[in-house]
Amino acid sequence: IMKAMILAAGFGKRLLPLTKDIPKPLLMVGNQSLIQRNINFLIQNGFSDIVINISHLGELIEDHVRNNFPKDNISFSYENRPLGTGGGILNALKILGSETFLVINSDIYHDIDIQNLPKSTDAAHLIGVKNPSHNEHGDFSLTKNTVTLKEHTNDLTWSGISLINPIIFEENIFNDEIFNIWDSVLPKYIEKGMVTGQESYESWIDVGTLDRLKLANTVHNEEN
């Protein structure tokens, strides 16, 4: 069974002052925290073995998760300071093991369908969404199902959900323990044509700012 990792270690600086005392994954949309929603999403999709990396206000996240999911197989990867998306995954590999795993950002509010994801990947498989107004230039494009990078504007924005083959961390040497997967790991594999992807048309909000937290709550209220 494929493992899943939830990235929950960031500072959430763009959400200050809220994130001074509440870590971003614990911000509420409707009656559930963002991380609760994403754990439920994973469990509903058959992921029963979940790893969460935590750092900033991490003990609050751990308490919240253990209280809400006492019977589920959820473990924590501790970072004494946030290591970034790449450093966080590298640090968690000892728990994740050597098989392909799913990675999801803790701060997205979405209905993304992951039923038709491939079972494995040579390097990585990314889910993209239509570019939102806060990322008009996009992150990547797709040629058939291979991820490509155009120079100026790309067609899709990375949803924060991907499949990762840990080999892309194991066969590289990183000079710093803090790094971002998008800058330090993926470009080389994208160049080699080893990163695949698919587009999701479902609703998706990256809850990175106060405005987008408000938007997520508005959308949630309209849907319920």
PDB file of C-alpha atoms in Angstrom:
ATOM      1  CA  ILE A   1       0.000   0.000   0.000  1.00  0.00           C
ATOM      2  CA  MET A   2       1.382   3.378  -1.006  1.00  0.00           C
ATOM      3  CA  LYS A   3       2.292   5.743   1.820  1.00  0.00           C
ATOM      4  CA  ALA A   4       1.328   9.410   1.831  1.00  0.00           C
ATOM      5  CA  MET A   5       3.164  12.408   3.238  1.00  0.00           C
ATOM      6  CA  ILE A   6       1.535  15.673   4.281  1.00  0.00           C
ATOM      7  CA  LEU A   7       3.780  18.751   4.267  1.00  0.00           C
ATOM      8  CA  ALA A   8       2.931  20.745   7.393  1.00  0.00           C
ATOM      9  CA  ALA A   9       6.168  22.304   8.613  1.00  0.00           C
ATOM     10  CA  GLY A  10       6.156  25.832   7.161  1.00  0.00           C
ATOM     11  CA  PHE A  11       5.897  29.139   9.011  1.00  0.00           C
ATOM     12  CA  GLY A  12       2.816  30.387   7.118  1.00  0.00           C
ATOM     13  CA  LYS A  13       4.256  33.921   7.158  1.00  0.00           C
ATOM     14  CA  ARG A  14       1.774  35.279   4.622  1.00  0.00           C
ATOM     15  CA  LEU A  15      -1.023  34.447   7.059  1.00  0.00           C
ATOM     16  CA  LEU A  16       0.307  36.491   9.978  1.00  0.00           C
ATOM     17  CA  PRO A  17      -0.982  37.494  12.515  1.00  0.00           C
ATOM     18  CA  LEU A  18      -3.143  34.325  12.483  1.00  0.00           C
ATOM     19  CA  THR A  19      -0.144  31.997  12.250  1.00  0.00           C
ATOM     20  CA  LYS A  20       1.703  33.527  15.194  1.00  0.00           C
ATOM     21  CA  ASP A  21      -0.146  31.166  17.551  1.00  0.00           C
ATOM     22  CA  ILE A  22      -1.946  28.810  15.163  1.00  0.00           C
ATOM     23  CA  PRO A  23       0.057  26.844  12.582  1.00  0.00           C
ATOM     24  CA  LYS A  24      -1.357  27.188   9.069  1.00  0.00           C
ATOM     25  CA  PRO A  25      -2.514  23.524   8.821  1.00  0.00           C
ATOM     26  CA  LEU A  26      -4.817  24.133  11.807  1.00  0.00           C
ATOM     27  CA  LEU A  27      -6.663  27.071  10.252  1.00  0.00           C
ATOM     28  CA  MET A  28     -10.329  26.252   9.894  1.00  0.00           C
ATOM     29  CA  VAL A  29     -12.431  25.976   6.784  1.00  0.00           C
ATOM     30  CA  GLY A  30     -15.973  25.436   7.945  1.00  0.00           C
ATOM     31  CA  ASN A  31     -15.845  23.146  10.975  1.00  0.00           C
ATOM     32  CA  GLN A  32     -12.604  21.349  10.073  1.00  0.00           C
ATOM     33  CA  SER A  33      -8.959  22.322   9.989  1.00  0.00           C
ATOM     34  CA  LEU A  34      -7.116  22.221   6.670  1.00  0.00           C
ATOM     35  CA  ILE A  35      -5.003  19.280   7.798  1.00  0.00           C
ATOM     36  CA  GLN A  36      -8.056  17.364   9.019  1.00  0.00           C
ATOM     37  CA  ARG A  37      -9.624  17.759   5.603  1.00  0.00           C
ATOM     38  CA  ASN A  38      -6.500  16.494   3.876  1.00  0.00           C
ATOM     39  CA  ILE A  39      -6.075  13.528   6.221  1.00  0.00           C
ATOM     40  CA  ASN A  40      -9.718  12.565   5.621  1.00  0.00           C
ATOM     41  CA  PHE A  41      -9.143  12.982   1.882  1.00  0.00           C
ATOM     42  CA  LEU A  42      -6.188  10.564   2.026  1.00  0.00           C
ATOM     43  CA  ILE A  43      -8.028   8.008   4.165  1.00  0.00           C
ATOM     44  CA  GLN A  44     -11.067   8.127   1.841  1.00  0.00           C
ATOM     45  CA  ASN A  45      -8.725   7.456  -1.075  1.00  0.00           C
ATOM     46  CA  GLY A  46      -7.241   4.383   0.547  1.00  0.00           C
ATOM     47  CA  PHE A  47      -4.059   5.813   2.063  1.00  0.00           C
ATOM     48  CA  SER A  48      -3.864   4.225   5.490  1.00  0.00           C
ATOM     49  CA  ASP A  49      -0.206   4.958   6.265  1.00  0.00           C
ATOM     50  CA  ILE A  50       0.437   8.701   6.605  1.00  0.00           C
ATOM     51  CA  VAL A  51       3.556  10.678   7.537  1.00  0.00           C
ATOM     52  CA  ILE A  52       3.322  14.359   8.509  1.00  0.00           C
ATOM     53  CA  ASN A  53       6.359  16.619   8.791  1.00  0.00           C
ATOM     54  CA  ILE A  54       6.106  19.280  11.480  1.00  0.00           C
ATOM     55  CA  SER A  55       8.237  22.113  12.802  1.00  0.00           C
ATOM     56  CA  HIS A  56       6.660  25.544  13.475  1.00  0.00           C
ATOM     57  CA  LEU A  57       4.156  25.051  16.364  1.00  0.00           C
ATOM     58  CA  GLY A  58       4.473  21.366  15.547  1.00  0.00           C
ATOM     59  CA  GLU A  59       3.276  20.101  18.921  1.00  0.00           C
ATOM     60  CA  LEU A  60      -0.095  21.777  18.291  1.00  0.00           C
ATOM     61  CA  ILE A  61      -0.411  19.951  14.968  1.00  0.00           C
ATOM     62  CA  GLU A  62       0.593  16.653  16.538  1.00  0.00           C
ATOM     63  CA  ASP A  63      -1.933  17.013  19.397  1.00  0.00           C
ATOM     64  CA  HIS A  64      -4.699  18.003  16.985  1.00  0.00           C
ATOM     65  CA  VAL A  65      -4.032  15.051  14.691  1.00  0.00           C
ATOM     66  CA  ARG A  66      -3.733  12.518  17.513  1.00  0.00           C
ATOM     67  CA  ASN A  67      -6.998  13.777  19.051  1.00  0.00           C
ATOM     68  CA  ASN A  68      -8.904  13.625  15.781  1.00  0.00           C
ATOM     69  CA  PHE A  69      -7.390  10.452  14.351  1.00  0.00           C
ATOM     70  CA  PRO A  70      -6.539   8.325  17.400  1.00  0.00           C
ATOM     71  CA  LYS A  71      -6.867   4.983  15.590  1.00  0.00           C
ATOM     72  CA  ASP A  72      -5.179   5.843  12.292  1.00  0.00           C
ATOM     73  CA  ASN A  73      -1.632   4.958  11.353  1.00  0.00           C
ATOM     74  CA  ILE A  74      -0.123   8.450  11.307  1.00  0.00           C
ATOM     75  CA  SER A  75       3.503   9.161  12.149  1.00  0.00           C
ATOM     76  CA  PHE A  76       5.423  12.421  12.447  1.00  0.00           C
ATOM     77  CA  SER A  77       8.708  13.563  10.988  1.00  0.00           C
ATOM     78  CA  TYR A  78      10.194  16.245  13.240  1.00  0.00           C
ATOM     79  CA  GLU A  79      12.225  19.209  11.978  1.00  0.00           C
ATOM     80  CA  ASN A  80      13.946  21.531  14.447  1.00  0.00           C
ATOM     81  CA  ARG A  81      13.441  24.275  11.855  1.00  0.00           C
ATOM     82  CA  PRO A  82      11.384  24.120   8.651  1.00  0.00           C
ATOM     83  CA  LEU A  83      13.519  22.362   6.024  1.00  0.00           C
ATOM     84  CA  GLY A  84      11.473  23.331   2.949  1.00  0.00           C
ATOM     85  CA  THR A  85       9.526  20.946   0.714  1.00  0.00           C
ATOM     86  CA  GLY A  86      12.656  19.122  -0.424  1.00  0.00           C
ATOM     87  CA  GLY A  87      14.506  19.028   2.876  1.00  0.00           C
ATOM     88  CA  GLY A  88      11.327  17.920   4.608  1.00  0.00           C
ATOM     89  CA  ILE A  89      10.862  14.960   2.278  1.00  0.00           C
ATOM     90  CA  LEU A  90      14.548  13.997   2.477  1.00  0.00           C
ATOM     91  CA  ASN A  91      14.364  14.064   6.283  1.00  0.00           C
ATOM     92  CA  ALA A  92      11.255  11.830   6.245  1.00  0.00           C
ATOM     93  CA  LEU A  93      12.604   9.171   3.871  1.00  0.00           C
ATOM     94  CA  LYS A  94      13.640   6.968   6.784  1.00  0.00           C
ATOM     95  CA  ILE A  95       9.921   6.645   7.603  1.00  0.00           C
ATOM     96  CA  LEU A  96       8.644   6.700   4.011  1.00  0.00           C
ATOM     97  CA  GLY A  97      10.883   3.939   2.704  1.00  0.00           C
ATOM     98  CA  SER A  98      11.956   3.230  -0.860  1.00  0.00           C
ATOM     99  CA  GLU A  99       8.629   2.896  -2.705  1.00  0.00           C
ATOM    100  CA  THR A 100       6.806   5.636  -4.608  1.00  0.00           C
ATOM    101  CA  PHE A 101       4.677   7.730  -2.233  1.00  0.00           C
ATOM    102  CA  LEU A 102       2.115  10.518  -2.504  1.00  0.00           C
ATOM    103  CA  VAL A 103       2.925  14.008  -1.217  1.00  0.00           C
ATOM    104  CA  ILE A 104       0.275  16.620  -0.479  1.00  0.00           C
ATOM    105  CA  ASN A 105       0.472  20.152   0.920  1.00  0.00           C
ATOM    106  CA  SER A 106      -1.464  20.548   4.155  1.00  0.00           C
ATOM    107  CA  ASP A 107      -2.808  23.973   3.184  1.00  0.00           C
ATOM    108  CA  ILE A 108      -4.892  23.246   0.095  1.00  0.00           C
ATOM    109  CA  TYR A 109      -8.689  23.182   0.078  1.00  0.00           C
ATOM    110  CA  HIS A 110      -9.786  21.058  -2.854  1.00  0.00           C
ATOM    111  CA  ASP A 111     -11.865  18.265  -4.387  1.00  0.00           C
ATOM    112  CA  ILE A 112      -9.070  16.814  -6.507  1.00  0.00           C
ATOM    113  CA  ASP A 113      -9.688  13.324  -7.868  1.00  0.00           C
ATOM    114  CA  ILE A 114      -6.689  11.046  -7.279  1.00  0.00           C
ATOM    115  CA  GLN A 115      -8.368   7.768  -8.182  1.00  0.00           C
ATOM    116  CA  ASN A 116      -6.633   7.538 -11.553  1.00  0.00           C
ATOM    117  CA  LEU A 117      -3.067   8.256 -10.475  1.00  0.00           C
ATOM    118  CA  PRO A 118      -0.376   5.929 -11.791  1.00  0.00           C
ATOM    119  CA  LYS A 119       0.795   3.267  -9.340  1.00  0.00           C
ATOM    120  CA  SER A 120       4.451   4.225  -9.691  1.00  0.00           C
ATOM    121  CA  THR A 121       6.686   6.801 -11.357  1.00  0.00           C
ATOM    122  CA  ASP A 122      10.302   6.925 -12.576  1.00  0.00           C
ATOM    123  CA  ALA A 123      10.844  10.298 -10.906  1.00  0.00           C
ATOM    124  CA  ALA A 124       7.672  12.246 -10.136  1.00  0.00           C
ATOM    125  CA  HIS A 125       4.087  12.658 -11.304  1.00  0.00           C
ATOM    126  CA  LEU A 126       2.463  16.055 -10.714  1.00  0.00           C
ATOM    127  CA  ILE A 127      -1.159  17.121 -10.616  1.00  0.00           C
ATOM    128  CA  GLY A 128      -1.695  20.535 -12.162  1.00  0.00           C
ATOM    129  CA  VAL A 129      -4.647  22.903 -12.017  1.00  0.00           C
ATOM    130  CA  LYS A 130      -5.705  25.904 -14.091  1.00  0.00           C
ATOM    131  CA  ASN A 131      -3.541  28.909 -13.198  1.00  0.00           C
ATOM    132  CA  PRO A 132      -5.167  30.958 -10.410  1.00  0.00           C
ATOM    133  CA  SER A 133      -4.957  34.756 -10.403  1.00  0.00           C
ATOM    134  CA  HIS A 134      -2.076  34.669  -7.903  1.00  0.00           C
ATOM    135  CA  ASN A 135       0.060  32.502 -10.220  1.00  0.00           C
ATOM    136  CA  GLU A 136      -0.857  33.648 -13.726  1.00  0.00           C
ATOM    137  CA  HIS A 137       2.408  32.452 -15.265  1.00  0.00           C
ATOM    138  CA  GLY A 138       1.903  28.906 -14.031  1.00  0.00           C
ATOM    139  CA  ASP A 139       4.521  26.360 -13.009  1.00  0.00           C
ATOM    140  CA  PHE A 140       4.608  23.757 -15.766  1.00  0.00           C
ATOM    141  CA  SER A 141       2.991  22.601 -18.989  1.00  0.00           C
ATOM    142  CA  LEU A 142       2.088  19.150 -20.286  1.00  0.00           C
ATOM    143  CA  THR A 143       2.986  17.614 -23.614  1.00  0.00           C
ATOM    144  CA  LYS A 144       0.706  14.576 -23.705  1.00  0.00           C
ATOM    145  CA  ASN A 145       1.416  13.542 -20.113  1.00  0.00           C
ATOM    146  CA  THR A 146       5.048  14.629 -19.863  1.00  0.00           C
ATOM    147  CA  VAL A 147       5.865  17.729 -17.823  1.00  0.00           C
ATOM    148  CA  THR A 148       7.639  20.474 -19.759  1.00  0.00           C
ATOM    149  CA  LEU A 149       8.694  23.983 -18.802  1.00  0.00           C
ATOM    150  CA  LYS A 150       8.002  26.892 -21.147  1.00  0.00           C
ATOM    151  CA  GLU A 151      10.102  29.993 -20.860  1.00  0.00           C
ATOM    152  CA  HIS A 152       7.539  32.654 -19.978  1.00  0.00           C
ATOM    153  CA  THR A 153       4.071  31.356 -19.208  1.00  0.00           C
ATOM    154  CA  ASN A 154       3.106  27.794 -18.393  1.00  0.00           C
ATOM    155  CA  ASP A 155      -0.361  26.298 -18.695  1.00  0.00           C
ATOM    156  CA  LEU A 156      -0.741  24.772 -15.254  1.00  0.00           C
ATOM    157  CA  THR A 157      -0.082  25.500 -11.597  1.00  0.00           C
ATOM    158  CA  TRP A 158       1.197  22.743  -9.341  1.00  0.00           C
ATOM    159  CA  SER A 159      -1.669  21.682  -7.077  1.00  0.00           C
ATOM    160  CA  GLY A 160       0.600  20.591  -4.237  1.00  0.00           C
ATOM    161  CA  ILE A 161      -0.230  16.922  -4.890  1.00  0.00           C
ATOM    162  CA  SER A 162       2.329  14.619  -6.486  1.00  0.00           C
ATOM    163  CA  LEU A 163       3.739  11.147  -6.575  1.00  0.00           C
ATOM    164  CA  ILE A 164       7.429  10.976  -5.720  1.00  0.00           C
ATOM    165  CA  ASN A 165       9.885   8.182  -6.365  1.00  0.00           C
ATOM    166  CA  PRO A 166      12.395   8.539  -3.494  1.00  0.00           C
ATOM    167  CA  ILE A 167      15.227   7.694  -5.873  1.00  0.00           C
ATOM    168  CA  ILE A 168      15.255  11.359  -6.936  1.00  0.00           C
ATOM    169  CA  PHE A 169      16.391  12.214  -3.419  1.00  0.00           C
ATOM    170  CA  GLU A 170      18.673   9.241  -2.935  1.00  0.00           C
ATOM    171  CA  GLU A 171      20.736   9.741  -6.071  1.00  0.00           C
ATOM    172  CA  ASN A 172      21.474  13.407  -5.450  1.00  0.00           C
ATOM    173  CA  ILE A 173      23.651  15.223  -2.961  1.00  0.00           C
ATOM    174  CA  PHE A 174      22.205  18.346  -1.379  1.00  0.00           C
ATOM    175  CA  ASN A 175      24.567  20.931   0.040  1.00  0.00           C
ATOM    176  CA  ASP A 176      22.094  22.400   2.459  1.00  0.00           C
ATOM    177  CA  GLU A 177      19.493  20.637   4.581  1.00  0.00           C
ATOM    178  CA  ILE A 178      16.944  23.354   3.721  1.00  0.00           C
ATOM    179  CA  PHE A 179      15.794  23.227   0.097  1.00  0.00           C
ATOM    180  CA  ASN A 180      12.741  23.294  -2.095  1.00  0.00           C
ATOM    181  CA  ILE A 181      11.807  20.307  -4.277  1.00  0.00           C
ATOM    182  CA  TRP A 182      10.718  22.550  -7.136  1.00  0.00           C
ATOM    183  CA  ASP A 183      14.059  24.387  -7.373  1.00  0.00           C
ATOM    184  CA  SER A 184      16.567  21.773  -6.287  1.00  0.00           C
ATOM    185  CA  VAL A 185      15.210  18.398  -7.351  1.00  0.00           C
ATOM    186  CA  LEU A 186      12.618  18.362 -10.127  1.00  0.00           C
ATOM    187  CA  PRO A 187      14.171  20.538 -12.898  1.00  0.00           C
ATOM    188  CA  LYS A 188      16.855  17.991 -13.762  1.00  0.00           C
ATOM    189  CA  TYR A 189      14.275  15.202 -14.122  1.00  0.00           C
ATOM    190  CA  ILE A 190      11.882  17.423 -16.057  1.00  0.00           C
ATOM    191  CA  GLU A 191      14.717  18.135 -18.508  1.00  0.00           C
ATOM    192  CA  LYS A 192      15.236  14.407 -18.974  1.00  0.00           C
ATOM    193  CA  GLY A 193      11.506  13.926 -19.653  1.00  0.00           C
ATOM    194  CA  MET A 194      11.106  11.729 -16.571  1.00  0.00           C
ATOM    195  CA  VAL A 195       8.384  13.760 -14.838  1.00  0.00           C
ATOM    196  CA  THR A 196       4.795  13.076 -15.869  1.00  0.00           C
ATOM    197  CA  GLY A 197       1.624  14.861 -14.940  1.00  0.00           C
ATOM    198  CA  GLN A 198      -2.093  15.258 -15.318  1.00  0.00           C
ATOM    199  CA  GLU A 199      -4.560  18.121 -15.098  1.00  0.00           C
ATOM    200  CA  SER A 200      -7.306  18.299 -12.514  1.00  0.00           C
ATOM    201  CA  TYR A 201     -10.463  20.291 -13.260  1.00  0.00           C
ATOM    202  CA  GLU A 202     -11.868  20.051  -9.741  1.00  0.00           C
ATOM    203  CA  SER A 203     -12.050  22.949  -7.327  1.00  0.00           C
ATOM    204  CA  TRP A 204      -8.751  23.905  -5.674  1.00  0.00           C
ATOM    205  CA  ILE A 205      -7.632  26.786  -3.448  1.00  0.00           C
ATOM    206  CA  ASP A 206      -4.125  27.277  -2.117  1.00  0.00           C
ATOM    207  CA  VAL A 207      -4.879  28.762   1.299  1.00  0.00           C
ATOM    208  CA  GLY A 208      -1.693  30.800   1.449  1.00  0.00           C
ATOM    209  CA  THR A 209      -3.060  34.239   2.376  1.00  0.00           C
ATOM    210  CA  LEU A 210      -5.835  35.719   4.522  1.00  0.00           C
ATOM    211  CA  ASP A 211      -7.865  36.521   1.390  1.00  0.00           C
ATOM    212  CA  ARG A 212      -7.669  32.947   0.154  1.00  0.00           C
ATOM    213  CA  LEU A 213      -8.610  31.586   3.582  1.00  0.00           C
ATOM    214  CA  LYS A 214     -11.697  33.777   3.365  1.00  0.00           C
ATOM    215  CA  LEU A 215     -12.349  32.514  -0.163  1.00  0.00           C
ATOM    216  CA  ALA A 216     -12.075  28.870   0.966  1.00  0.00           C
ATOM    217  CA  ASN A 217     -14.646  29.525   3.689  1.00  0.00           C
ATOM    218  CA  THR A 218     -16.970  31.271   1.234  1.00  0.00           C
ATOM    219  CA  VAL A 219     -16.728  28.367  -1.236  1.00  0.00           C
ATOM    220  CA  HIS A 220     -17.251  25.889   1.595  1.00  0.00           C
ATOM    221  CA  ASN A 221     -20.387  27.708   2.792  1.00  0.00           C
ATOM    222  CA  GLU A 222     -21.803  27.817  -0.733  1.00  0.00           C
ATOM    223  CA  GLU A 223     -21.228  24.089  -1.217  1.00  0.00           C
ATOM    224  CA  ASN A 224     -22.747  23.048   2.105  1.00  0.00           C
TER     225      ASN A 224
END
